[in-house]
Amino acid sequence: MPNHHRTSTPLPPRFAMPSPFTWGVALIFLALFIQGVMATNLTLERLLRGGVNLVHFIGRAFPPDLADLDVLAWSMFETLNIAIVGVTIGVILSLPFALLAARNTSPAPWIRSITRLMIATMRTIPDLIWALIFVVAVGLGPIAGVLAIVMDTIGFAARFFSERIEEVHPGPSEALSATGAGRLSVIGGAILPETLASMTATSLYSVEKALRSAVTLGLVGAGGIGVELAAAMRLFNYDRALTIILVILIVVIGFEQLSSQIRKRVI
């Protein structure tokens, strides 16, 4: 009789026994989660009380106060200006940062490391903190918001620009180099044209992100409609606050739809 040997097939990785390191990470996460719930005093009583307060807020907010709609529209326009100016300057400055941070365009490894560290620093610090820093540096008003958006945009856009530059197919660059073209000619003739569509899409995402950020930056005095919202909430003018929230909602959704249509045509 033939000898049948049963061969055991290894289990997929997801069915394997977790390693001690994985158990350790899971236990640390569980301990932090439990400690966080206890530290925030997250109880059912507080949630129920918060729900009641939210109902009271909604009741006092309706109907929206449309008395000073022209003032709010101008403040929203200022917020849009902060976002567009900040992103435009930030995207322009992101390009040299990205070229210095990308492996195939950076002139030296140490320059690449320093640039990537600078980009990571700008990306790590939240835009609200940048706004607080610039409010101290240049005073209250839209200029602090613009500078905060610039720093946040460089941290966001330069990272994606550099990654896209590193993904460029080397063929066209090598062909230009073989003809004696310099580094700047290779970048302008081969690398940037191939990355233009992706960079445009990232820039549009940056505007959407900046528009939402510009609203919150006003809460710390960096100009725009956030200043009006902070004042309305402090004075318990919830009907005016609701109007401001609706204006923000309409503008942000409208711009996202416009940005989506532009991306479909570019990509």
Short mmCIF file of C-alpha atoms in Angstrom, two decimals:
data_model
loop_
_atom_site.label_atom_id
_atom_site.label_comp_id
_atom_site.label_asym_id
_atom_site.label_seq_id
_atom_site.Cartn_x
_atom_site.Cartn_y
_atom_site.Cartn_z
CA MET A 1 0.00 0.00 0.00
CA PRO A 2 1.31 3.43 -0.79
CA ASN A 3 2.52 5.49 2.12
CA HIS A 4 0.54 8.74 2.38
CA HIS A 5 2.40 11.46 4.23
CA ARG A 6 0.28 14.29 5.54
CA THR A 7 2.08 17.59 5.04
CA SER A 8 1.12 20.41 7.37
CA THR A 9 0.67 23.80 5.74
CA PRO A 10 1.77 26.80 7.80
CA LEU A 11 -0.96 29.06 9.12
CA PRO A 12 -1.32 32.57 7.74
CA PRO A 13 0.45 35.24 9.81
CA ARG A 14 -2.85 36.54 11.19
CA PHE A 15 -3.45 33.17 12.93
CA ALA A 16 0.04 32.91 14.42
CA MET A 17 0.59 33.39 18.14
CA PRO A 18 1.43 37.07 18.88
CA SER A 19 5.00 37.69 19.93
CA PRO A 20 5.87 38.92 23.46
CA PHE A 21 6.56 42.36 21.96
CA THR A 22 3.04 42.49 20.48
CA TRP A 23 1.54 41.46 23.83
CA GLY A 24 3.59 44.14 25.55
CA VAL A 25 2.42 46.86 23.14
CA ALA A 26 -1.20 45.73 23.51
CA LEU A 27 -0.99 45.80 27.32
CA ILE A 28 0.60 49.27 27.29
CA PHE A 29 -2.13 50.55 24.96
CA LEU A 30 -4.84 49.02 27.17
CA ALA A 31 -3.30 50.56 30.30
CA LEU A 32 -3.09 53.99 28.61
CA PHE A 33 -6.71 53.70 27.43
CA ILE A 34 -7.99 52.83 30.92
CA GLN A 35 -5.89 55.59 32.49
CA GLY A 36 -7.17 58.05 29.85
CA VAL A 37 -10.82 57.19 30.56
CA MET A 38 -10.22 57.67 34.28
CA ALA A 39 -8.30 60.95 33.77
CA THR A 40 -11.01 62.48 31.57
CA ASN A 41 -13.71 61.48 34.07
CA LEU A 42 -15.78 59.97 31.26
CA THR A 43 -18.95 58.88 33.03
CA LEU A 44 -22.49 58.15 31.92
CA GLU A 45 -23.81 60.94 34.17
CA ARG A 46 -21.59 63.56 32.49
CA LEU A 47 -22.57 62.31 29.02
CA LEU A 48 -26.28 62.54 29.86
CA ARG A 49 -25.82 66.02 31.34
CA GLY A 50 -23.88 67.04 28.25
CA GLY A 51 -26.70 65.77 26.04
CA VAL A 52 -29.21 67.90 27.94
CA ASN A 53 -26.94 70.98 27.63
CA LEU A 54 -26.58 70.32 23.90
CA VAL A 55 -30.36 70.27 23.50
CA HIS A 56 -30.55 73.60 25.37
CA PHE A 57 -27.85 75.04 23.08
CA ILE A 58 -29.73 73.95 19.96
CA GLY A 59 -32.97 75.35 21.37
CA ARG A 60 -31.36 78.75 22.00
CA ALA A 61 -29.55 78.74 18.65
CA PHE A 62 -32.69 78.41 16.52
CA PRO A 63 -33.68 80.35 14.56
CA PRO A 64 -30.31 81.70 13.30
CA ASP A 65 -29.69 85.43 13.70
CA LEU A 66 -29.36 86.89 10.19
CA ALA A 67 -29.10 90.53 11.31
CA ASP A 68 -25.42 91.13 10.46
CA LEU A 69 -25.05 88.72 7.58
CA ASP A 70 -23.00 91.22 5.55
CA VAL A 71 -20.45 91.52 8.40
CA LEU A 72 -20.19 87.74 8.66
CA ALA A 73 -19.83 87.42 4.88
CA TRP A 74 -16.92 89.88 4.95
CA SER A 75 -15.29 87.98 7.84
CA MET A 76 -15.68 84.73 5.88
CA PHE A 77 -14.13 86.42 2.86
CA GLU A 78 -11.19 87.43 5.07
CA THR A 79 -10.86 83.81 6.20
CA LEU A 80 -10.81 82.71 2.56
CA ASN A 81 -8.11 85.30 1.83
CA ILE A 82 -6.00 84.02 4.73
CA ALA A 83 -6.26 80.45 3.42
CA ILE A 84 -5.51 81.28 -0.23
CA VAL A 85 -2.59 83.65 0.47
CA GLY A 86 -1.09 81.31 3.07
CA VAL A 87 -1.37 78.23 0.85
CA THR A 88 -0.04 80.03 -2.25
CA ILE A 89 3.09 81.20 -0.42
CA GLY A 90 3.40 77.84 1.36
CA VAL A 91 3.16 75.81 -1.87
CA ILE A 92 5.74 78.01 -3.62
CA LEU A 93 8.14 77.57 -0.68
CA SER A 94 7.35 73.85 -0.48
CA LEU A 95 8.87 73.19 -3.90
CA PRO A 96 12.52 74.01 -3.01
CA PHE A 97 12.08 72.17 0.30
CA ALA A 98 10.78 69.11 -1.59
CA LEU A 99 13.64 69.20 -4.10
CA LEU A 100 16.19 69.36 -1.29
CA ALA A 101 14.43 66.55 0.61
CA ALA A 102 13.97 64.12 -2.31
CA ARG A 103 16.61 61.44 -2.72
CA ASN A 104 17.00 61.92 -6.49
CA THR A 105 17.25 65.74 -6.47
CA SER A 106 19.00 66.60 -3.20
CA PRO A 107 22.61 67.75 -3.74
CA ALA A 108 23.96 65.91 -0.66
CA PRO A 109 22.71 63.38 1.93
CA TRP A 110 23.30 65.77 4.85
CA ILE A 111 21.26 68.50 3.14
CA ARG A 112 18.47 65.99 2.56
CA SER A 113 18.50 64.94 6.24
CA ILE A 114 18.41 68.52 7.53
CA THR A 115 15.61 69.49 5.12
CA ARG A 116 13.51 66.46 6.03
CA LEU A 117 13.97 67.33 9.72
CA MET A 118 12.79 70.89 9.06
CA ILE A 119 9.75 69.65 7.14
CA ALA A 120 8.91 67.18 9.91
CA THR A 121 9.19 69.94 12.52
CA MET A 122 6.83 72.24 10.59
CA ARG A 123 4.40 69.36 10.09
CA THR A 124 4.52 68.21 13.73
CA ILE A 125 3.73 71.58 15.33
CA PRO A 126 -0.07 72.14 15.03
CA ASP A 127 -1.26 75.19 13.09
CA LEU A 128 -2.97 76.53 16.21
CA ILE A 129 0.39 76.68 18.00
CA TRP A 130 1.96 78.37 14.95
CA ALA A 131 -0.86 80.95 15.16
CA LEU A 132 -0.17 81.59 18.85
CA ILE A 133 3.55 82.03 18.10
CA PHE A 134 2.88 84.49 15.27
CA VAL A 135 0.26 86.41 17.28
CA VAL A 136 3.03 87.03 19.82
CA ALA A 137 5.52 87.87 17.03
CA VAL A 138 3.46 90.13 14.73
CA GLY A 139 0.33 90.88 16.76
CA LEU A 140 -3.35 90.08 16.30
CA GLY A 141 -4.89 89.98 12.85
CA PRO A 142 -4.86 88.14 9.53
CA ILE A 143 -1.06 88.29 9.05
CA ALA A 144 -0.58 85.90 11.97
CA GLY A 145 -3.07 83.51 10.36
CA VAL A 146 -1.33 83.75 6.97
CA LEU A 147 2.07 82.96 8.49
CA ALA A 148 0.62 80.01 10.44
CA ILE A 149 -0.96 78.63 7.25
CA VAL A 150 2.37 79.07 5.41
CA MET A 151 4.26 76.98 7.98
CA ASP A 152 1.55 74.32 8.12
CA THR A 153 1.35 74.12 4.31
CA ILE A 154 5.11 73.67 3.93
CA GLY A 155 5.04 70.81 6.43
CA PHE A 156 2.11 69.18 4.63
CA ALA A 157 2.85 69.84 0.95
CA ALA A 158 6.65 69.52 0.95
CA ARG A 159 6.43 65.97 2.28
CA PHE A 160 4.07 64.80 -0.46
CA PHE A 161 5.95 66.75 -3.13
CA SER A 162 9.24 65.08 -2.17
CA GLU A 163 7.67 61.61 -2.14
CA ARG A 164 6.19 62.20 -5.60
CA ILE A 165 9.55 63.47 -6.91
CA GLU A 166 11.25 60.29 -5.65
CA GLU A 167 8.67 58.17 -7.53
CA VAL A 168 9.47 59.79 -10.89
CA HIS A 169 10.67 57.33 -13.55
CA PRO A 170 14.41 57.92 -14.05
CA GLY A 171 14.34 57.43 -17.84
CA PRO A 172 13.62 61.03 -18.96
CA SER A 173 16.05 62.44 -16.37
CA GLU A 174 18.83 60.10 -17.52
CA ALA A 175 18.15 60.96 -21.16
CA LEU A 176 18.47 64.69 -20.45
CA SER A 177 21.61 64.14 -18.38
CA ALA A 178 23.14 62.16 -21.25
CA THR A 179 22.75 65.18 -23.52
CA GLY A 180 24.78 67.29 -21.07
CA ALA A 181 21.86 69.02 -19.34
CA GLY A 182 22.56 70.42 -15.88
CA ARG A 183 20.74 69.59 -12.65
CA LEU A 184 18.28 72.50 -12.93
CA SER A 185 17.52 71.65 -16.56
CA VAL A 186 16.79 68.02 -15.62
CA ILE A 187 14.50 69.14 -12.80
CA GLY A 188 12.65 71.66 -14.99
CA GLY A 189 12.50 69.49 -18.13
CA ALA A 190 11.84 66.00 -16.78
CA ILE A 191 10.93 65.88 -13.08
CA LEU A 192 8.54 68.80 -12.57
CA PRO A 193 6.38 68.15 -15.68
CA GLU A 194 5.76 64.56 -14.54
CA THR A 195 4.85 65.61 -11.02
CA LEU A 196 2.72 68.63 -11.94
CA ALA A 197 -0.67 66.88 -11.80
CA SER A 198 0.04 65.28 -8.43
CA MET A 199 1.38 68.54 -7.00
CA THR A 200 -1.72 70.40 -8.22
CA ALA A 201 -3.97 67.89 -6.46
CA THR A 202 -1.92 68.18 -3.25
CA SER A 203 -2.09 71.98 -3.47
CA LEU A 204 -5.88 71.85 -3.74
CA TYR A 205 -6.04 69.57 -0.71
CA SER A 206 -3.85 72.12 1.06
CA VAL A 207 -6.37 74.88 0.34
CA GLU A 208 -9.23 72.75 1.71
CA LYS A 209 -7.18 71.99 4.81
CA ALA A 210 -6.14 75.63 5.23
CA LEU A 211 -9.71 76.89 4.89
CA ARG A 212 -10.80 74.75 7.83
CA SER A 213 -7.67 75.70 9.78
CA ALA A 214 -8.16 79.42 9.12
CA VAL A 215 -11.54 79.24 10.87
CA THR A 216 -10.02 77.81 14.05
CA LEU A 217 -7.02 80.17 13.90
CA GLY A 218 -9.42 83.07 14.40
CA LEU A 219 -10.25 81.65 17.84
CA VAL A 220 -6.79 82.73 19.03
CA GLY A 221 -6.96 86.15 17.37
CA ALA A 222 -5.45 85.33 13.98
CA GLY A 223 -8.23 87.04 12.04
CA GLY A 224 -11.18 85.83 10.01
CA ILE A 225 -14.58 84.53 10.96
CA GLY A 226 -13.18 82.55 13.88
CA VAL A 227 -12.94 85.83 15.82
CA GLU A 228 -16.69 86.39 15.31
CA LEU A 229 -17.45 82.81 16.38
CA ALA A 230 -15.34 83.09 19.54
CA ALA A 231 -17.05 86.39 20.47
CA ALA A 232 -20.54 84.97 19.86
CA MET A 233 -19.86 81.91 22.03
CA ARG A 234 -18.35 83.99 24.86
CA LEU A 235 -21.37 86.32 24.90
CA PHE A 236 -23.80 83.34 24.73
CA ASN A 237 -25.21 84.63 21.41
CA TYR A 238 -25.91 81.11 20.24
CA ASP A 239 -28.27 82.19 17.44
CA ARG A 240 -25.46 84.31 15.95
CA ALA A 241 -22.99 81.44 16.52
CA LEU A 242 -25.28 79.11 14.56
CA THR A 243 -25.39 81.58 11.68
CA ILE A 244 -21.58 81.71 11.64
CA ILE A 245 -21.37 77.90 11.67
CA LEU A 246 -23.82 77.70 8.74
CA VAL A 247 -21.81 80.28 6.76
CA ILE A 248 -18.62 78.28 7.38
CA LEU A 249 -20.37 75.05 6.39
CA ILE A 250 -21.69 76.47 3.11
CA VAL A 251 -18.34 77.97 2.07
CA VAL A 252 -16.24 74.91 3.01
CA ILE A 253 -18.57 72.44 1.27
CA GLY A 254 -18.80 74.70 -1.79
CA PHE A 255 -15.03 74.98 -2.06
CA GLU A 256 -14.58 71.22 -1.59
CA GLN A 257 -16.96 70.60 -4.49
CA LEU A 258 -15.09 73.11 -6.67
CA SER A 259 -11.75 71.57 -5.70
CA SER A 260 -13.04 68.09 -6.53
CA GLN A 261 -14.11 69.22 -10.02
CA ILE A 262 -10.70 70.81 -10.65
CA ARG A 263 -8.88 67.65 -9.52
CA LYS A 264 -10.98 65.52 -11.90
CA ARG A 265 -9.92 67.72 -14.81
CA VAL A 266 -6.23 67.86 -13.82
CA ILE A 267 -5.59 64.22 -12.89
#
